[in-house]
């Protein structure tokens, strides 16, 4: 007889090889056909009592998506599905940021010289077209990653109605008294010819001059010190700003000294000056800073007076303790001079070139004007140092952290211009400032990871007023009228709402297309000829920071609750979108727009280096999908600690593929061995079944708790360890004999099948939010009595009950098994045995002997279990003072089950199954 034919071997149509790259696309097409998956998720939970809203931070509609985009959207979509499978109503409206400089720059490159002959309307038309093109491209790229969302109705910040909502948000901020216009130094990108918000600045190393310059004291200052000659020594890293010097700031709480060389320094820094050989350190006199207040020194470049002022921003951590002050080129300088009524000079134009102010304000001698006017400031440093002559005490180059424009990647400057600001410190909100209210709201917000609260908190604590105006073409206009004579801005409700309605119908382009008369309501009390338009546009952070208003509060989008349960972005958004959204929501509604904030790190290569095309270390999502499959990309996300930077490389993806293979093959084994199970009744679980069900209960609960706390790596590591070590490594290996060799009607076999069925049912529901494609595919090959009436993955429920704690203490058994197999490895290596079935285990352990002999034979996969006695032994070992020995089995090998329990051909158990 061919005994193999009598075995109940596993059988399933669920393929071992996933061929993800080939088959995923077809399943995704089904999900996205008429928004099937998203609409089914909505319909299945329409009566749910709990809801979960994740508001999508809009990616920028410029260029193809990169691996960071994929990480972000996969995390968002997974968390949405996590709450869906938990039984909650969910909404996920994706969106795009469509305005701003990068798009405008790309359009300028495409247009080239043609741009000079185009109107703002035409330039904006090309920008809109460019943004739409990449919205469509990115949408398809996200869908190719299987990301389920409301793709049929995404939000675009350039849609006409959306521009109107952004504008209405601006108007409400103005009505709250928080919008102010003033001339103040702001970060200025000379490369982009526009002001920048703090969030648009990144810091890089830059080489500059460490410059010490002596200013001769004026007559009044000399008189106060009672000397005939003295010099105040300032320190600066920006020699090009010296032409705009208006003051020298001293700390009012520090003592200053005049040295024997006639040089003035802060006393606290005198030792540093001595070490630099500027002075021998011999003090002629000490004096308080206030003695020099409002007297003057003489700027050696132009012989203009420079006023001595006091300011607590002057620190003793470097320099000389006397701070060169150019109020047009620094925020501290600006505020310090404001107290003294000192004029703000700005001799630099929008492109970073010296302008005619050098001439009108006599900031340089006449003979130098032709050389400097039109010269880029960064090219002027060496010449400025040369012109200082003997007043230059020292200059040397050094590297330091410097602000750069994150769009153009060029160093920025501080430049005083007339800009619009949202006031952070003015008590306009129920007697509190926007800063105070925002800090209060942050205390009510839960952050993942927790240190995010401290990070954004310190940023809100220290941030300046928000500069929201830009001097470009592509954006939502700050669409206000100004009285030509008084220059007063018109904040009339009727006018503002009339403009908003025009934007709804025609878009914000109308601000440039229509005359003032057409933008005023009929029978307006304002005369068009007396008004002029403000042509600045809004910072794109204002656009994205107000998306909660249009998306969550608006009527156009079915996006969920008005306060989002979660905002989720990269950790850089503590200074960006999280903050801009917070400030605008607090300003208008008095509350944060989110209850929870989750952040992820950035993607880096295997060596921990930042990814860049120039380094050639980038990995595109499309490449991963086509080479490995989207499921591998998803599993990489879940196995990584996303709260820090995430490493990705070919080697890492191969390792993840191996982990995926283990998960898939485990599911396949479970499906194959429950294929002929006809019901889930009458289970009489054996000790081994109870052991695995107890272990599974413990691990599933641990993983579920980790998942619901968004600790995906923790949950997956626990789950994988269970699948590999306990389920596959022990239980499934043990169970093969009872699954293959017992009779089909055997209760022992059926109970094992039911245990497996329960495990795979729960496992599929646990994995559904994460490996949705694989679970959906597996369900097509799953026994009906396991999946019940589930037609696809979206019919599963994360709350599938699984509580089988039989109170089994298994640590001793596992230790004995470990010791047993250590010895088996040696025996196999020495070629003394080929299989554990050739063996009998002997022991005097009361714990082992108290359990079923049959179960313990299966536990160790041996053909016999005996009390320890004398005789020839292959080996011996001890566990917790209990003795064990391994001996050869005495009976013959059963030709059917291979256990050494046969008298002749087959063992009594197999003979009973075959009825022979």
PDB file of N, CA and C in Angstrom, residues 135-164:
ATOM      1  N   UNK A 135      -0.858  67.259  -9.224  1.00  0.00           N
ATOM      2  CA  UNK A 135      -1.906  66.676  -8.379  1.00  0.00           C
ATOM      3  C   UNK A 135      -2.361  65.357  -8.997  1.00  0.00           C
ATOM      4  N   UNK A 136      -2.598  65.384 -10.306  1.00  0.00           N
ATOM      5  CA  UNK A 136      -3.045  64.172 -11.006  1.00  0.00           C
ATOM      6  C   UNK A 136      -1.984  63.077 -10.960  1.00  0.00           C
ATOM      7  N   UNK A 137      -0.723  63.477 -11.151  1.00  0.00           N
ATOM      8  CA  UNK A 137       0.376  62.501 -11.127  1.00  0.00           C
ATOM      9  C   UNK A 137       0.494  61.875  -9.744  1.00  0.00           C
ATOM     10  N   UNK A 138       0.544  62.724  -8.715  1.00  0.00           N
ATOM     11  CA  UNK A 138       0.720  62.210  -7.357  1.00  0.00           C
ATOM     12  C   UNK A 138      -0.471  61.368  -6.898  1.00  0.00           C
ATOM     13  N   UNK A 139      -1.671  61.770  -7.317  1.00  0.00           N
ATOM     14  CA  UNK A 139      -2.859  60.990  -6.949  1.00  0.00           C
ATOM     15  C   UNK A 139      -2.726  59.557  -7.453  1.00  0.00           C
ATOM     16  N   UNK A 140      -2.333  59.402  -8.705  1.00  0.00           N
ATOM     17  CA  UNK A 140      -2.175  58.059  -9.268  1.00  0.00           C
ATOM     18  C   UNK A 140      -1.030  57.307  -8.600  1.00  0.00           C
ATOM     19  N   UNK A 141       0.015  58.034  -8.213  1.00  0.00           N
ATOM     20  CA  UNK A 141       1.145  57.381  -7.540  1.00  0.00           C
ATOM     21  C   UNK A 141       0.736  56.877  -6.152  1.00  0.00           C
ATOM     22  N   UNK A 142      -0.065  57.653  -5.446  1.00  0.00           N
ATOM     23  CA  UNK A 142      -0.568  57.195  -4.139  1.00  0.00           C
ATOM     24  C   UNK A 142      -1.500  55.992  -4.304  1.00  0.00           C
ATOM     25  N   UNK A 143      -2.347  56.039  -5.323  1.00  0.00           N
ATOM     26  CA  UNK A 143      -3.263  54.921  -5.557  1.00  0.00           C
ATOM     27  C   UNK A 143      -2.495  53.654  -5.945  1.00  0.00           C
ATOM     28  N   UNK A 144      -1.363  53.836  -6.646  1.00  0.00           N
ATOM     29  CA  UNK A 144      -0.556  52.672  -7.033  1.00  0.00           C
ATOM     30  C   UNK A 144       0.072  52.014  -5.810  1.00  0.00           C
ATOM     31  N   UNK A 145       0.090  52.736  -4.669  1.00  0.00           N
ATOM     32  CA  UNK A 145       0.556  52.155  -3.409  1.00  0.00           C
ATOM     33  C   UNK A 145      -0.595  51.554  -2.609  1.00  0.00           C
ATOM     34  N   UNK A 146      -1.778  51.518  -3.227  1.00  0.00           N
ATOM     35  CA  UNK A 146      -2.937  50.918  -2.566  1.00  0.00           C
ATOM     36  C   UNK A 146      -3.506  51.755  -1.438  1.00  0.00           C
ATOM     37  N   UNK A 147      -3.166  53.037  -1.399  1.00  0.00           N
ATOM     38  CA  UNK A 147      -3.632  53.912  -0.319  1.00  0.00           C
ATOM     39  C   UNK A 147      -5.106  54.234  -0.532  1.00  0.00           C
ATOM     40  N   UNK A 148      -5.928  53.831   0.431  1.00  0.00           N
ATOM     41  CA  UNK A 148      -7.374  54.021   0.328  1.00  0.00           C
ATOM     42  C   UNK A 148      -7.758  55.355   0.950  1.00  0.00           C
ATOM     43  N   UNK A 149      -8.435  56.193   0.175  1.00  0.00           N
ATOM     44  CA  UNK A 149      -8.866  57.516   0.642  1.00  0.00           C
ATOM     45  C   UNK A 149      -9.986  57.981  -0.275  1.00  0.00           C
ATOM     46  N   UNK A 150     -10.552  59.124   0.036  1.00  0.00           N
ATOM     47  CA  UNK A 150     -11.619  59.678  -0.810  1.00  0.00           C
ATOM     48  C   UNK A 150     -10.993  60.401  -1.997  1.00  0.00           C
ATOM     49  N   UNK A 151     -10.429  59.605  -2.915  1.00  0.00           N
ATOM     50  CA  UNK A 151      -9.722  60.188  -4.062  1.00  0.00           C
ATOM     51  C   UNK A 151     -10.655  60.900  -5.022  1.00  0.00           C
ATOM     52  N   UNK A 152     -11.957  60.622  -4.941  1.00  0.00           N
ATOM     53  CA  UNK A 152     -12.887  61.280  -5.862  1.00  0.00           C
ATOM     54  C   UNK A 152     -13.188  62.708  -5.453  1.00  0.00           C
ATOM     55  N   UNK A 153     -12.918  63.047  -4.202  1.00  0.00           N
ATOM     56  CA  UNK A 153     -13.161  64.423  -3.770  1.00  0.00           C
ATOM     57  C   UNK A 153     -12.058  64.914  -2.834  1.00  0.00           C
ATOM     58  N   UNK A 154     -10.833  65.024  -3.379  1.00  0.00           N
ATOM     59  CA  UNK A 154      -9.748  65.565  -2.561  1.00  0.00           C
ATOM     60  C   UNK A 154      -9.881  67.081  -2.460  1.00  0.00           C
ATOM     61  N   UNK A 155      -9.145  67.683  -1.557  1.00  0.00           N
ATOM     62  CA  UNK A 155      -9.163  69.147  -1.485  1.00  0.00           C
ATOM     63  C   UNK A 155      -7.898  69.716  -2.112  1.00  0.00           C
ATOM     64  N   UNK A 156      -8.053  70.805  -2.827  1.00  0.00           N
ATOM     65  CA  UNK A 156      -6.942  71.522  -3.462  1.00  0.00           C
ATOM     66  C   UNK A 156      -7.002  72.969  -3.013  1.00  0.00           C
ATOM     67  N   UNK A 157      -5.910  73.486  -2.486  1.00  0.00           N
ATOM     68  CA  UNK A 157      -5.931  74.863  -1.971  1.00  0.00           C
ATOM     69  C   UNK A 157      -6.100  75.889  -3.080  1.00  0.00           C
ATOM     70  N   UNK A 158      -5.960  75.471  -4.343  1.00  0.00           N
ATOM     71  CA  UNK A 158      -6.146  76.421  -5.448  1.00  0.00           C
ATOM     72  C   UNK A 158      -7.562  76.373  -6.031  1.00  0.00           C
ATOM     73  N   UNK A 159      -8.425  75.466  -5.547  1.00  0.00           N
ATOM     74  CA  UNK A 159      -9.816  75.489  -6.010  1.00  0.00           C
ATOM     75  C   UNK A 159     -10.437  76.826  -5.650  1.00  0.00           C
ATOM     76  N   UNK A 160     -11.326  77.290  -6.491  1.00  0.00           N
ATOM     77  CA  UNK A 160     -11.903  78.625  -6.287  1.00  0.00           C
ATOM     78  C   UNK A 160     -12.541  78.766  -4.897  1.00  0.00           C
ATOM     79  N   UNK A 161     -13.388  77.788  -4.536  1.00  0.00           N
ATOM     80  CA  UNK A 161     -14.080  77.871  -3.240  1.00  0.00           C
ATOM     81  C   UNK A 161     -13.082  77.809  -2.087  1.00  0.00           C
ATOM     82  N   UNK A 162     -12.002  77.064  -2.313  1.00  0.00           N
ATOM     83  CA  UNK A 162     -10.999  76.941  -1.265  1.00  0.00           C
ATOM     84  C   UNK A 162     -10.252  78.256  -1.076  1.00  0.00           C
ATOM     85  N   UNK A 163      -9.920  78.902  -2.177  1.00  0.00           N
ATOM     86  CA  UNK A 163      -9.255  80.209  -2.086  1.00  0.00           C
ATOM     87  C   UNK A 163     -10.142  81.205  -1.345  1.00  0.00           C
ATOM     88  N   UNK A 164     -11.442  81.100  -1.579  1.00  0.00           N
ATOM     89  CA  UNK A 164     -12.379  81.981  -0.880  1.00  0.00           C
ATOM     90  C   UNK A 164     -12.352  81.715   0.629  1.00  0.00           C
TER      91      UNK A 164
END
